[in-house]
GROMACS .gro file of C-alpha atoms in nm:
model
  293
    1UNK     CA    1  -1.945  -0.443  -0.980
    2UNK     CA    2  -2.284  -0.388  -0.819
    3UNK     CA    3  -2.552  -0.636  -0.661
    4UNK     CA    4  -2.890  -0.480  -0.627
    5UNK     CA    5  -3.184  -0.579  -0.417
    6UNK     CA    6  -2.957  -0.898  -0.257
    7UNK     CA    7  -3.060  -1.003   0.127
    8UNK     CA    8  -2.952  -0.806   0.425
    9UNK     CA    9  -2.580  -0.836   0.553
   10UNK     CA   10  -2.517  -1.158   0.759
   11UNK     CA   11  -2.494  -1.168   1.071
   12UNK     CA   12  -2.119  -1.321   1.071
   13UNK     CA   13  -1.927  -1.438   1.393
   14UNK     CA   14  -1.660  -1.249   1.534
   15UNK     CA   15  -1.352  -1.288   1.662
   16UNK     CA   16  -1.205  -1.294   1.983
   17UNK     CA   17  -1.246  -0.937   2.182
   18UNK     CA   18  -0.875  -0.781   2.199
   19UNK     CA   19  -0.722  -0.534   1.939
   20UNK     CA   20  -0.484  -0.845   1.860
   21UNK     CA   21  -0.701  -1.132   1.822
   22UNK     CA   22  -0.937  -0.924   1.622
   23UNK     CA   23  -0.635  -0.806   1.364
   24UNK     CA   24  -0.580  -1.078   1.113
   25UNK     CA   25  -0.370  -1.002   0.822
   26UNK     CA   26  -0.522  -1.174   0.455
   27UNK     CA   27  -0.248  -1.174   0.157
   28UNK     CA   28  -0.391  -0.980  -0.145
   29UNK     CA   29  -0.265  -1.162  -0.504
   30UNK     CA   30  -0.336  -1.014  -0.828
   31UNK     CA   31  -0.478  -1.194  -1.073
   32UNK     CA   32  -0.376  -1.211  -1.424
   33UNK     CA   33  -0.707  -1.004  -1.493
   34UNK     CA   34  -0.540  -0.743  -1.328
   35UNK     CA   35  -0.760  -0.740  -0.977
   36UNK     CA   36  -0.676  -0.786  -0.624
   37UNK     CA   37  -0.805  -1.118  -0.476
   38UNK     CA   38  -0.813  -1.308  -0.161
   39UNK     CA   39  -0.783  -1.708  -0.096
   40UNK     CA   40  -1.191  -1.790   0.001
   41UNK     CA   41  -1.306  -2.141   0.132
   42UNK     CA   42  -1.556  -2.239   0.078
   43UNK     CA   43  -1.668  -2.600   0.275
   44UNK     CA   44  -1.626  -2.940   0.107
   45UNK     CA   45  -1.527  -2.747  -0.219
   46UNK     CA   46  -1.198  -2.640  -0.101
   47UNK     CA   47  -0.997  -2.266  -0.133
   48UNK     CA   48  -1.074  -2.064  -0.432
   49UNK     CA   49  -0.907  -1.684  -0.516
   50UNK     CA   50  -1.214  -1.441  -0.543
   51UNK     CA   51  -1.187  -1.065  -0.629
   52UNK     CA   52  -1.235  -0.866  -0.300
   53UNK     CA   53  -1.466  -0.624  -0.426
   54UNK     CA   54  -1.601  -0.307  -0.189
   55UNK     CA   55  -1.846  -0.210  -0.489
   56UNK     CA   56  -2.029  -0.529  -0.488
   57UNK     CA   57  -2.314  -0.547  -0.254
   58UNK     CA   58  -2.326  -0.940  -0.279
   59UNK     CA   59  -2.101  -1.203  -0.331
   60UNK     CA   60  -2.085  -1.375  -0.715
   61UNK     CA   61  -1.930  -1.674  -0.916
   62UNK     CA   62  -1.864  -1.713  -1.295
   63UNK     CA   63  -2.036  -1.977  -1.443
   64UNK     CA   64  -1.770  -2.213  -1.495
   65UNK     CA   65  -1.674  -2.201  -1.151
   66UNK     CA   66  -2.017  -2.291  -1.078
   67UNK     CA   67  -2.023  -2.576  -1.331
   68UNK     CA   68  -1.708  -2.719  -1.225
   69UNK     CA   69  -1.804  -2.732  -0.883
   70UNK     CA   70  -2.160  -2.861  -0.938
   71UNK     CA   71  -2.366  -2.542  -0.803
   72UNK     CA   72  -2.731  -2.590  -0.775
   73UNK     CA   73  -2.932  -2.287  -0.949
   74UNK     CA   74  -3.224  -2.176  -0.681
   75UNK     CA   75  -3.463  -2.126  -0.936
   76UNK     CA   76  -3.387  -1.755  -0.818
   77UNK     CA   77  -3.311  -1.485  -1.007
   78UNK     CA   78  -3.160  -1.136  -0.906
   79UNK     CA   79  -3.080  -0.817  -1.082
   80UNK     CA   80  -2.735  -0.723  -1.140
   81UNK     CA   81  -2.610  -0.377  -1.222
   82UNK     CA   82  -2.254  -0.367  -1.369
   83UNK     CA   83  -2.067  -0.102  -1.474
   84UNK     CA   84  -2.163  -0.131  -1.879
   85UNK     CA   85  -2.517  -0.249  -1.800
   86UNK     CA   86  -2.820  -0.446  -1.602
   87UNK     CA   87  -2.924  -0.782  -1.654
   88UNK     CA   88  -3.139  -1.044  -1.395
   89UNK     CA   89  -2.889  -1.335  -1.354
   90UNK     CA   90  -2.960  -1.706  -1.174
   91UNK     CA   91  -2.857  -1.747  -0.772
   92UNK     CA   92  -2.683  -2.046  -0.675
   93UNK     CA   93  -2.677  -2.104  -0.254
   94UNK     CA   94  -2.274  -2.161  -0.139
   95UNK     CA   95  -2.187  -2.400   0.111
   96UNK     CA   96  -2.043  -2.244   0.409
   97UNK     CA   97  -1.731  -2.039   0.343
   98UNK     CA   98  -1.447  -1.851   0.547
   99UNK     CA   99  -1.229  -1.518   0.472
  100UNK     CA  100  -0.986  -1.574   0.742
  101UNK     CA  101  -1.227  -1.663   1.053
  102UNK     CA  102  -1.482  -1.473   0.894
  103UNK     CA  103  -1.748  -1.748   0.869
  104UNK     CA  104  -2.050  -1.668   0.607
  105UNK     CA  105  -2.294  -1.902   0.539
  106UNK     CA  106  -2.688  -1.873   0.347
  107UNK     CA  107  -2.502  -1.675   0.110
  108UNK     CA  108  -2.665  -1.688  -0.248
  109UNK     CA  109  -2.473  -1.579  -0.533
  110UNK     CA  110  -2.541  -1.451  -0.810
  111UNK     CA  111  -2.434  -1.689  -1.117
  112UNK     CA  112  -2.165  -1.412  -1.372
  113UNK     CA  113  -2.153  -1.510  -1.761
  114UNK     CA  114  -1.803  -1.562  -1.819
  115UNK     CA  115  -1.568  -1.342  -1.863
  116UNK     CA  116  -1.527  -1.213  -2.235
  117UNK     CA  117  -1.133  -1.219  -2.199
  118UNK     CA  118  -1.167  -1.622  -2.131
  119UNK     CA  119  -0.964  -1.577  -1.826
  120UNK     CA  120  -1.087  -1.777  -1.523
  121UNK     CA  121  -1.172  -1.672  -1.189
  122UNK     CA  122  -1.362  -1.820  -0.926
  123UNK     CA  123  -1.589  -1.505  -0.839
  124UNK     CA  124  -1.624  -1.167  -0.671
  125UNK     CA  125  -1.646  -1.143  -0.259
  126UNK     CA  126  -1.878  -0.871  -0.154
  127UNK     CA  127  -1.982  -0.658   0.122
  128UNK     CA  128  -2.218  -0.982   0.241
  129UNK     CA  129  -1.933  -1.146   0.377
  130UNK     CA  130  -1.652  -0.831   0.514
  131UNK     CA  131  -1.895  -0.536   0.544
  132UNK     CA  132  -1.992  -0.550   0.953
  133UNK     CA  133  -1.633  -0.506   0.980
  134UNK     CA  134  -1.338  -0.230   0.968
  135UNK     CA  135  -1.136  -0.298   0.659
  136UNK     CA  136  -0.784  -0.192   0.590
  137UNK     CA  137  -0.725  -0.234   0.248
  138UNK     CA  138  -0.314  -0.227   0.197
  139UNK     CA  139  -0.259  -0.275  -0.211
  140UNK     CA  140   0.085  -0.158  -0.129
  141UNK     CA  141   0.196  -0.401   0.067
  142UNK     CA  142  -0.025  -0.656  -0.088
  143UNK     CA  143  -0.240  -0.766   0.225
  144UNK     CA  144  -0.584  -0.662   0.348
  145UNK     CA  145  -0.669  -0.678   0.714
  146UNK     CA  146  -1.013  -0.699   0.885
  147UNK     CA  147  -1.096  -0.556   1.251
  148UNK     CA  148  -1.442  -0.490   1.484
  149UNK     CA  149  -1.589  -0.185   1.343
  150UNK     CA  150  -1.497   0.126   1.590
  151UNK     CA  151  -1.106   0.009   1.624
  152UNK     CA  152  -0.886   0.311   1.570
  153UNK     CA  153  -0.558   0.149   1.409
  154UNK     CA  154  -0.252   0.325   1.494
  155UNK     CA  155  -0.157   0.566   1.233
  156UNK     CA  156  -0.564   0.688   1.164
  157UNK     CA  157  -0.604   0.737   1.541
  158UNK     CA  158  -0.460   1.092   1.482
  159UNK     CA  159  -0.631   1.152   1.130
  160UNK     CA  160  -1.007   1.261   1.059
  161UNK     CA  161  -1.208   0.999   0.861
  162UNK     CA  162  -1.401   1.113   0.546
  163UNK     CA  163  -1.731   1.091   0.647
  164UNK     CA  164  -1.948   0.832   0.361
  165UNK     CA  165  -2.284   0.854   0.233
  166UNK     CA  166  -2.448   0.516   0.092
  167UNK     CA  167  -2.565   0.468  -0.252
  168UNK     CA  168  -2.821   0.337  -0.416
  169UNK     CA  169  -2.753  -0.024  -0.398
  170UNK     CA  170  -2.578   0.005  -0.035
  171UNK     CA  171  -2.203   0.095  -0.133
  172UNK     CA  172  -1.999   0.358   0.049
  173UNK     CA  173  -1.969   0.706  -0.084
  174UNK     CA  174  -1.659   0.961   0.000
  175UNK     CA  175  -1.641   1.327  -0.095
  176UNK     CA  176  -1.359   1.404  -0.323
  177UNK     CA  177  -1.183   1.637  -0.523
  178UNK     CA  178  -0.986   1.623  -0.835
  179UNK     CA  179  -0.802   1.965  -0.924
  180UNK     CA  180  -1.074   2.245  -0.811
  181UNK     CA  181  -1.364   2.015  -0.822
  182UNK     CA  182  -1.545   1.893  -0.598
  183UNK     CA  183  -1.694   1.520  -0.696
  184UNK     CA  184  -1.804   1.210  -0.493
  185UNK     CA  185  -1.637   0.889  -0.522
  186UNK     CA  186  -1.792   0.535  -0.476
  187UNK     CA  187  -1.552   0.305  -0.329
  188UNK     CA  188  -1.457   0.009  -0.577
  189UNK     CA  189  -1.190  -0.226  -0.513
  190UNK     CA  190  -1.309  -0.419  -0.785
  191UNK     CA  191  -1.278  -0.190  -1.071
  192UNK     CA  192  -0.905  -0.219  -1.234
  193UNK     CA  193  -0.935   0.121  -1.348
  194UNK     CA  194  -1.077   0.447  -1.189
  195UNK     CA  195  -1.328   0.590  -1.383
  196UNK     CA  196  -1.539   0.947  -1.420
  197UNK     CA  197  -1.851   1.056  -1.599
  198UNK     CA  198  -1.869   1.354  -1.847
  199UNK     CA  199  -2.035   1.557  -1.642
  200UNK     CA  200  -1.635   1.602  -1.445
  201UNK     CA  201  -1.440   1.552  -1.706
  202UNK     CA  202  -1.580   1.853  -1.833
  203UNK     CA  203  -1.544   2.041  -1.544
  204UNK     CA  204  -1.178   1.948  -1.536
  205UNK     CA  205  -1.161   2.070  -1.883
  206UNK     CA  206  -1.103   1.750  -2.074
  207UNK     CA  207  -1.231   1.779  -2.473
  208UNK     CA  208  -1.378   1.416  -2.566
  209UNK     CA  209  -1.257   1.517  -2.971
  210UNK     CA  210  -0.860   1.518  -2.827
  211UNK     CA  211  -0.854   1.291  -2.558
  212UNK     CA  212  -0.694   0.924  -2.623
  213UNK     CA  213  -0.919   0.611  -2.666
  214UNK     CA  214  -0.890   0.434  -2.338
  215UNK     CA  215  -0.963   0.055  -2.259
  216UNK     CA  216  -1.335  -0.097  -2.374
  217UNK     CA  217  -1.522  -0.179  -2.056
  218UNK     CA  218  -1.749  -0.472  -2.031
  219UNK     CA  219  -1.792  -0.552  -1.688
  220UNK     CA  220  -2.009  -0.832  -1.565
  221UNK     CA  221  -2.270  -0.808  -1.844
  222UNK     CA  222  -1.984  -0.861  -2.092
  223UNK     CA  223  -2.158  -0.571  -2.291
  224UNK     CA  224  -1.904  -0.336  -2.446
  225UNK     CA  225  -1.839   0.046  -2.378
  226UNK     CA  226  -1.592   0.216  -2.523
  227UNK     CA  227  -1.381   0.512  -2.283
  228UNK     CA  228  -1.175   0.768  -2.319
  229UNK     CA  229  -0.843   0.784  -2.104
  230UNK     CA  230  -0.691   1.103  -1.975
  231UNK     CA  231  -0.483   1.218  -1.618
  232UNK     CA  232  -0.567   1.423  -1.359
  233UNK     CA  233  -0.325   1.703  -1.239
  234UNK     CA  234  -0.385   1.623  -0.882
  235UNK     CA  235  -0.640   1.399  -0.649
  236UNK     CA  236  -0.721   1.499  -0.272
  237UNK     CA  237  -0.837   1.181  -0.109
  238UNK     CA  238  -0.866   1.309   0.282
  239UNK     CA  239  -0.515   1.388   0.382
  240UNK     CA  240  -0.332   1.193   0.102
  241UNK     CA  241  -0.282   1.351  -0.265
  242UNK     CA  242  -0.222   1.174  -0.605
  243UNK     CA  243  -0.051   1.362  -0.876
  244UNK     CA  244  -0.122   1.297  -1.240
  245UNK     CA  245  -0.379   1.057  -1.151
  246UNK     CA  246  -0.506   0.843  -1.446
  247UNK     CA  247  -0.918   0.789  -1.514
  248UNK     CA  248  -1.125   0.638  -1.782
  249UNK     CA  249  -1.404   0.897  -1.897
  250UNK     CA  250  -1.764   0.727  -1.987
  251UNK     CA  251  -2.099   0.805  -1.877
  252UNK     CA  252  -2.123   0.424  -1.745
  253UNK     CA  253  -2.496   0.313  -1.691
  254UNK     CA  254  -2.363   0.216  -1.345
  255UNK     CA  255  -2.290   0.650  -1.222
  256UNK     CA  256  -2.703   0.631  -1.285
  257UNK     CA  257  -2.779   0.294  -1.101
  258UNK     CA  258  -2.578   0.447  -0.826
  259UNK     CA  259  -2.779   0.766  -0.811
  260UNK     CA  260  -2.504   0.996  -0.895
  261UNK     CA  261  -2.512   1.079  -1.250
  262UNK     CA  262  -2.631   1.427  -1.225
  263UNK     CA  263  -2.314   1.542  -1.053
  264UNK     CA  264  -1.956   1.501  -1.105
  265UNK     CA  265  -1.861   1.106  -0.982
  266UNK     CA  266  -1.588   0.873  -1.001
  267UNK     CA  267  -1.579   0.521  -0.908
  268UNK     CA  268  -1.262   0.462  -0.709
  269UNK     CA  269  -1.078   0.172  -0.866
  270UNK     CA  270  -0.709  -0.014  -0.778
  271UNK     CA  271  -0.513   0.236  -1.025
  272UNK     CA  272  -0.579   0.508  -0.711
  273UNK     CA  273  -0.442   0.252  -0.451
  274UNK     CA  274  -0.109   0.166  -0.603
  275UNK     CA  275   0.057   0.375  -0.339
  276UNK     CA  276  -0.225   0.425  -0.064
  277UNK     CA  277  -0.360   0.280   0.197
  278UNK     CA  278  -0.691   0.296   0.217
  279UNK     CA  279  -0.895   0.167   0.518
  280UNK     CA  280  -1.335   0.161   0.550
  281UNK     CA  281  -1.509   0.131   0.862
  282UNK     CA  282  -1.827   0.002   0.660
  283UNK     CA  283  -2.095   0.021   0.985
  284UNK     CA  284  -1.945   0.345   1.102
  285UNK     CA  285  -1.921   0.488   0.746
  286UNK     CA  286  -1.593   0.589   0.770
  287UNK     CA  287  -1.291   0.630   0.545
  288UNK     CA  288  -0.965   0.698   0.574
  289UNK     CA  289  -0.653   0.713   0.323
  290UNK     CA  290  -0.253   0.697   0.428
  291UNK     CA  291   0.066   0.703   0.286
  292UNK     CA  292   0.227   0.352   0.181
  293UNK     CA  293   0.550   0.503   0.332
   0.00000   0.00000   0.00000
Protein backbone atom coordinates (compact mmCIF):
# COMPACT_ATOMS: atom_id res chain seq x y z
CA UNK A 1 0.00 0.00 0.00
CA UNK A 2 1.00 3.57 -0.78
CA UNK A 3 0.48 7.01 1.16
CA UNK A 4 0.97 9.99 -1.05
CA UNK A 5 1.63 13.57 -0.19
CA UNK A 6 1.67 12.54 3.91
CA UNK A 7 4.09 14.92 6.23
CA UNK A 8 7.81 14.52 6.32
CA UNK A 9 9.39 11.53 8.34
CA UNK A 10 9.48 12.18 12.17
CA UNK A 11 12.05 12.98 13.77
CA UNK A 12 11.94 9.76 16.22
CA UNK A 13 14.32 9.22 19.29
CA UNK A 14 16.99 6.86 19.22
CA UNK A 15 18.40 4.48 21.11
CA UNK A 16 21.29 4.15 23.12
CA UNK A 17 24.77 4.54 20.96
CA UNK A 18 26.43 0.87 20.92
CA UNK A 19 25.87 -1.83 18.16
CA UNK A 20 24.00 -3.75 21.12
CA UNK A 21 21.76 -1.34 22.64
CA UNK A 22 20.78 -0.16 19.24
CA UNK A 23 19.84 -4.00 18.02
CA UNK A 24 16.41 -4.84 19.28
CA UNK A 25 14.81 -7.87 17.97
CA UNK A 26 10.58 -7.34 17.21
CA UNK A 27 8.63 -10.84 16.71
CA UNK A 28 6.89 -10.82 13.25
CA UNK A 29 3.20 -12.83 13.48
CA UNK A 30 1.18 -13.47 10.53
CA UNK A 31 -2.06 -12.63 10.44
CA UNK A 32 -4.86 -14.68 9.28
CA UNK A 33 -4.94 -12.18 6.19
CA UNK A 34 -1.88 -13.66 5.33
CA UNK A 35 0.63 -10.49 6.24
CA UNK A 36 3.45 -10.06 8.51
CA UNK A 37 2.67 -7.80 11.54
CA UNK A 38 4.24 -6.37 14.55
CA UNK A 39 2.70 -5.74 18.25
CA UNK A 40 2.31 -1.48 18.09
CA UNK A 41 1.31 0.62 21.23
CA UNK A 42 -0.12 2.95 21.00
CA UNK A 43 -0.62 5.26 24.55
CA UNK A 44 -3.75 4.92 26.72
CA UNK A 45 -5.22 2.62 23.92
CA UNK A 46 -3.07 -0.25 24.63
CA UNK A 47 -0.97 -2.88 22.02
CA UNK A 48 -2.51 -3.48 18.72
CA UNK A 49 -0.87 -5.97 15.72
CA UNK A 50 -0.36 -3.64 12.61
CA UNK A 51 0.98 -4.83 9.18
CA UNK A 52 4.67 -3.68 8.91
CA UNK A 53 4.50 -2.35 5.58
CA UNK A 54 7.89 -0.90 3.63
CA UNK A 55 5.47 0.24 0.66
CA UNK A 56 3.45 2.52 2.73
CA UNK A 57 4.76 5.95 3.07
CA UNK A 58 2.43 6.67 6.15
CA UNK A 59 1.02 4.88 8.80
CA UNK A 60 -3.04 3.79 8.50
CA UNK A 61 -6.01 2.23 10.53
CA UNK A 62 -9.22 0.47 9.31
CA UNK A 63 -12.17 2.05 10.26
CA UNK A 64 -13.36 -0.17 12.82
CA UNK A 65 -10.29 0.03 14.62
CA UNK A 66 -10.79 3.61 14.61
CA UNK A 67 -14.42 3.35 15.78
CA UNK A 68 -13.72 1.01 18.46
CA UNK A 69 -11.14 3.03 19.84
CA UNK A 70 -12.94 6.39 19.53
CA UNK A 71 -10.51 8.18 16.86
CA UNK A 72 -11.21 11.75 16.22
CA UNK A 73 -11.39 12.53 12.28
CA UNK A 74 -9.13 15.91 11.68
CA UNK A 75 -11.41 17.23 9.32
CA UNK A 76 -8.32 16.24 7.04
CA UNK A 77 -8.31 14.46 4.17
CA UNK A 78 -5.33 12.75 2.23
CA UNK A 79 -4.93 10.89 -0.97
CA UNK A 80 -4.27 7.32 -0.92
CA UNK A 81 -2.87 5.29 -3.77
CA UNK A 82 -3.38 1.48 -3.41
CA UNK A 83 -2.49 -1.06 -5.49
CA UNK A 84 -6.16 -1.42 -7.44
CA UNK A 85 -6.79 2.33 -7.21
CA UNK A 86 -6.77 6.14 -5.63
CA UNK A 87 -9.18 7.53 -3.42
CA UNK A 88 -8.83 10.82 -0.73
CA UNK A 89 -9.59 9.15 2.66
CA UNK A 90 -10.21 11.04 6.34
CA UNK A 91 -6.92 11.44 8.87
CA UNK A 92 -7.40 10.67 12.34
CA UNK A 93 -4.21 12.07 14.80
CA UNK A 94 -2.83 8.79 17.08
CA UNK A 95 -1.87 9.21 20.48
CA UNK A 96 1.69 8.55 21.03
CA UNK A 97 2.81 5.08 20.02
CA UNK A 98 6.02 2.76 20.31
CA UNK A 99 7.58 -0.10 17.90
CA UNK A 100 9.96 -1.39 20.39
CA UNK A 101 11.61 2.01 21.80
CA UNK A 102 10.84 3.54 18.68
CA UNK A 103 8.67 6.42 19.99
CA UNK A 104 6.38 8.24 17.16
CA UNK A 105 4.12 10.71 18.01
CA UNK A 106 1.96 13.70 15.63
CA UNK A 107 1.40 10.86 13.48
CA UNK A 108 -1.92 11.24 11.41
CA UNK A 109 -3.34 8.35 9.81
CA UNK A 110 -5.07 7.86 7.24
CA UNK A 111 -8.68 6.30 8.13
CA UNK A 112 -8.81 2.49 5.51
CA UNK A 113 -12.52 1.30 4.56
CA UNK A 114 -12.64 -2.05 5.83
CA UNK A 115 -11.39 -4.77 4.55
CA UNK A 116 -13.69 -6.57 1.88
CA UNK A 117 -12.70 -10.11 3.35
CA UNK A 118 -14.35 -8.87 6.89
CA UNK A 119 -11.22 -9.86 8.58
CA UNK A 120 -10.01 -7.38 11.25
CA UNK A 121 -6.85 -5.70 11.66
CA UNK A 122 -5.82 -2.83 13.50
CA UNK A 123 -3.84 -0.99 10.57
CA UNK A 124 -0.71 -0.72 8.45
CA UNK A 125 2.78 0.77 10.09
CA UNK A 126 4.66 2.79 7.58
CA UNK A 127 7.88 4.26 6.77
CA UNK A 128 6.70 7.42 9.25
CA UNK A 129 7.48 5.49 12.14
CA UNK A 130 10.81 2.77 11.07
CA UNK A 131 12.18 4.61 7.99
CA UNK A 132 15.30 6.84 9.69
CA UNK A 133 16.42 3.51 10.59
CA UNK A 134 18.34 0.25 9.20
CA UNK A 135 15.80 -2.50 8.96
CA UNK A 136 16.45 -6.19 8.88
CA UNK A 137 13.50 -7.77 7.83
CA UNK A 138 13.88 -11.77 8.84
CA UNK A 139 10.35 -13.51 7.53
CA UNK A 140 12.29 -16.65 8.02
CA UNK A 141 12.82 -16.63 11.30
CA UNK A 142 9.78 -14.62 11.99
CA UNK A 143 11.37 -11.41 13.66
CA UNK A 144 12.31 -8.00 12.28
CA UNK A 145 15.09 -6.00 13.84
CA UNK A 146 15.75 -2.22 13.72
CA UNK A 147 19.39 -0.52 13.97
CA UNK A 148 21.02 3.33 13.40
CA UNK A 149 21.21 3.70 9.76
CA UNK A 150 25.08 3.10 8.63
CA UNK A 151 25.46 -0.22 10.99
CA UNK A 152 27.03 -2.98 8.94
CA UNK A 153 25.45 -6.26 10.57
CA UNK A 154 27.65 -9.15 10.48
CA UNK A 155 26.95 -11.29 7.58
CA UNK A 156 26.28 -7.95 4.95
CA UNK A 157 29.58 -6.44 6.17
CA UNK A 158 31.26 -8.60 3.42
CA UNK A 159 28.34 -8.25 0.75
CA UNK A 160 27.65 -5.17 -1.67
CA UNK A 161 24.25 -3.47 -1.06
CA UNK A 162 21.89 -2.90 -4.07
CA UNK A 163 22.01 0.54 -4.47
CA UNK A 164 17.87 2.09 -4.34
CA UNK A 165 16.30 4.76 -6.18
CA UNK A 166 13.04 6.44 -4.56
CA UNK A 167 9.72 6.50 -6.13
CA UNK A 168 7.19 8.58 -6.61
CA UNK A 169 5.55 8.65 -3.33
CA UNK A 170 9.02 8.14 -1.33
CA UNK A 171 9.38 4.18 -1.34
CA UNK A 172 12.67 2.40 -2.03
CA UNK A 173 13.48 1.07 -5.43
CA UNK A 174 16.11 -1.98 -6.17
CA UNK A 175 17.31 -3.10 -9.57
CA UNK A 176 16.35 -6.60 -10.37
CA UNK A 177 16.27 -9.29 -12.67
CA UNK A 178 13.98 -12.10 -13.38
CA UNK A 179 15.41 -14.70 -16.04
CA UNK A 180 17.34 -12.30 -18.70
CA UNK A 181 15.48 -9.23 -17.76
CA UNK A 182 16.34 -6.61 -16.29
CA UNK A 183 13.27 -4.88 -14.13
CA UNK A 184 13.10 -2.66 -10.97
CA UNK A 185 11.45 -3.75 -7.92
CA UNK A 186 9.66 -1.53 -5.26
CA UNK A 187 10.09 -2.88 -1.93
CA UNK A 188 6.63 -4.04 -0.32
CA UNK A 189 6.41 -5.91 2.76
CA UNK A 190 2.91 -5.33 2.73
CA UNK A 191 1.83 -6.95 -0.40
CA UNK A 192 1.01 -10.89 0.27
CA UNK A 193 1.83 -11.57 -3.16
CA UNK A 194 4.62 -10.32 -5.58
CA UNK A 195 3.32 -8.86 -8.45
CA UNK A 196 4.52 -7.65 -12.25
CA UNK A 197 3.05 -5.51 -14.96
CA UNK A 198 2.56 -6.67 -18.65
CA UNK A 199 5.03 -4.83 -19.90
CA UNK A 200 7.63 -7.99 -18.09
CA UNK A 201 5.57 -10.56 -18.27
CA UNK A 202 5.87 -10.19 -21.79
CA UNK A 203 9.32 -9.93 -21.89
CA UNK A 204 9.57 -13.14 -19.93
CA UNK A 205 7.39 -14.64 -22.49
CA UNK A 206 4.21 -15.22 -20.54
CA UNK A 207 0.84 -15.37 -23.04
CA UNK A 208 -2.14 -13.66 -20.93
CA UNK A 209 -4.72 -16.27 -23.26
CA UNK A 210 -2.79 -19.50 -21.34
CA UNK A 211 -1.77 -18.29 -18.19
CA UNK A 212 -3.97 -19.34 -14.95
CA UNK A 213 -6.41 -16.83 -13.28
CA UNK A 214 -4.59 -15.73 -10.20
CA UNK A 215 -6.09 -14.14 -6.93
CA UNK A 216 -8.54 -10.78 -7.38
CA UNK A 217 -6.69 -7.86 -5.83
CA UNK A 218 -8.47 -5.16 -4.01
CA UNK A 219 -6.15 -3.51 -1.89
CA UNK A 220 -7.02 -0.60 0.30
CA UNK A 221 -9.68 0.88 -2.01
CA UNK A 222 -11.49 -2.49 -1.81
CA UNK A 223 -11.90 -2.01 -5.69
CA UNK A 224 -11.46 -5.29 -7.54
CA UNK A 225 -8.74 -6.36 -10.19
CA UNK A 226 -8.57 -9.41 -11.48
CA UNK A 227 -4.63 -11.13 -12.15
CA UNK A 228 -3.18 -13.61 -13.78
CA UNK A 229 -0.71 -16.04 -11.86
CA UNK A 230 2.34 -17.60 -13.42
CA UNK A 231 6.29 -18.58 -12.06
CA UNK A 232 9.36 -17.33 -12.82
CA UNK A 233 12.29 -19.69 -13.81
CA UNK A 234 14.71 -17.84 -11.69
CA UNK A 235 14.97 -14.32 -9.57
CA UNK A 236 18.46 -12.53 -8.90
CA UNK A 237 17.90 -10.37 -5.89
CA UNK A 238 21.75 -9.07 -5.22
CA UNK A 239 23.65 -12.15 -4.30
CA UNK A 240 20.63 -14.41 -3.41
CA UNK A 241 18.54 -16.33 -6.25
CA UNK A 242 14.90 -17.68 -6.18
CA UNK A 243 13.98 -20.47 -8.44
CA UNK A 244 10.50 -20.87 -9.81
CA UNK A 245 9.48 -17.77 -8.23
CA UNK A 246 5.66 -17.16 -8.24
CA UNK A 247 4.05 -13.45 -9.41
CA UNK A 248 0.66 -12.12 -10.06
CA UNK A 249 0.57 -10.35 -13.61
CA UNK A 250 -1.74 -6.99 -13.77
CA UNK A 251 -1.03 -3.66 -14.97
CA UNK A 252 -2.02 -2.34 -11.28
CA UNK A 253 -2.85 1.50 -11.29
CA UNK A 254 -0.27 1.55 -8.47
CA UNK A 255 3.19 0.50 -11.26
CA UNK A 256 1.81 4.17 -12.70
CA UNK A 257 1.39 6.07 -9.31
CA UNK A 258 4.84 4.81 -8.65
CA UNK A 259 6.30 6.17 -11.86
CA UNK A 260 7.34 2.93 -13.28
CA UNK A 261 4.83 1.71 -15.64
CA UNK A 262 6.67 2.29 -18.78
CA UNK A 263 9.30 -0.30 -17.93
CA UNK A 264 9.31 -3.73 -16.70
CA UNK A 265 8.40 -3.52 -12.55
CA UNK A 266 7.50 -5.71 -9.85
CA UNK A 267 6.41 -4.88 -6.47
CA UNK A 268 8.32 -7.08 -4.07
CA UNK A 269 5.82 -8.79 -1.81
CA UNK A 270 6.24 -11.61 1.31
CA UNK A 271 5.90 -14.67 -1.28
CA UNK A 272 9.82 -13.52 -2.29
CA UNK A 273 10.85 -13.50 1.47
CA UNK A 274 9.74 -16.94 2.53
CA UNK A 275 13.35 -18.01 2.55
CA UNK A 276 15.37 -14.58 2.52
CA UNK A 277 16.50 -12.24 4.51
CA UNK A 278 16.14 -9.12 3.41
CA UNK A 279 17.56 -6.02 5.22
CA UNK A 280 16.98 -1.82 4.03
CA UNK A 281 19.07 0.86 5.17
CA UNK A 282 16.13 3.40 4.29
CA UNK A 283 18.42 6.90 4.80
CA UNK A 284 21.39 5.31 3.13
CA UNK A 285 19.25 3.68 0.38
CA UNK A 286 20.59 0.54 0.69
CA UNK A 287 19.51 -3.07 0.26
CA UNK A 288 20.73 -6.13 0.87
CA UNK A 289 19.31 -9.87 0.57
CA UNK A 290 20.83 -13.22 2.46
CA UNK A 291 20.28 -16.65 2.76
CA UNK A 292 17.83 -17.87 5.69
CA UNK A 293 20.49 -20.65 6.17
Amino acid sequence: MQIRHLPALLALLLPATSLMALQEMIPLKIAPTGHATVTVHIDALGQHDFVLDTGAEGTAVYRKFADELGLRESGEKETLIGQSGETDLSLAPLPPLSLGSIKADSIAAVILPDRADGVALAGVIGLDVFGDYLLDFDLPRMRVAYYTSGVLLPGIDKLDPLHAEITTGNLLMIDVKLDDVEAVAVLDTGARKTRINWLLGKKLGLDPETLERGETIQGATNTPLDTSSALVNSVTLGSQQLLNAPVLVADLPVFAAFGVDQQPAVILGLDWLLNTRMVIDFPGRKVWFLSAR
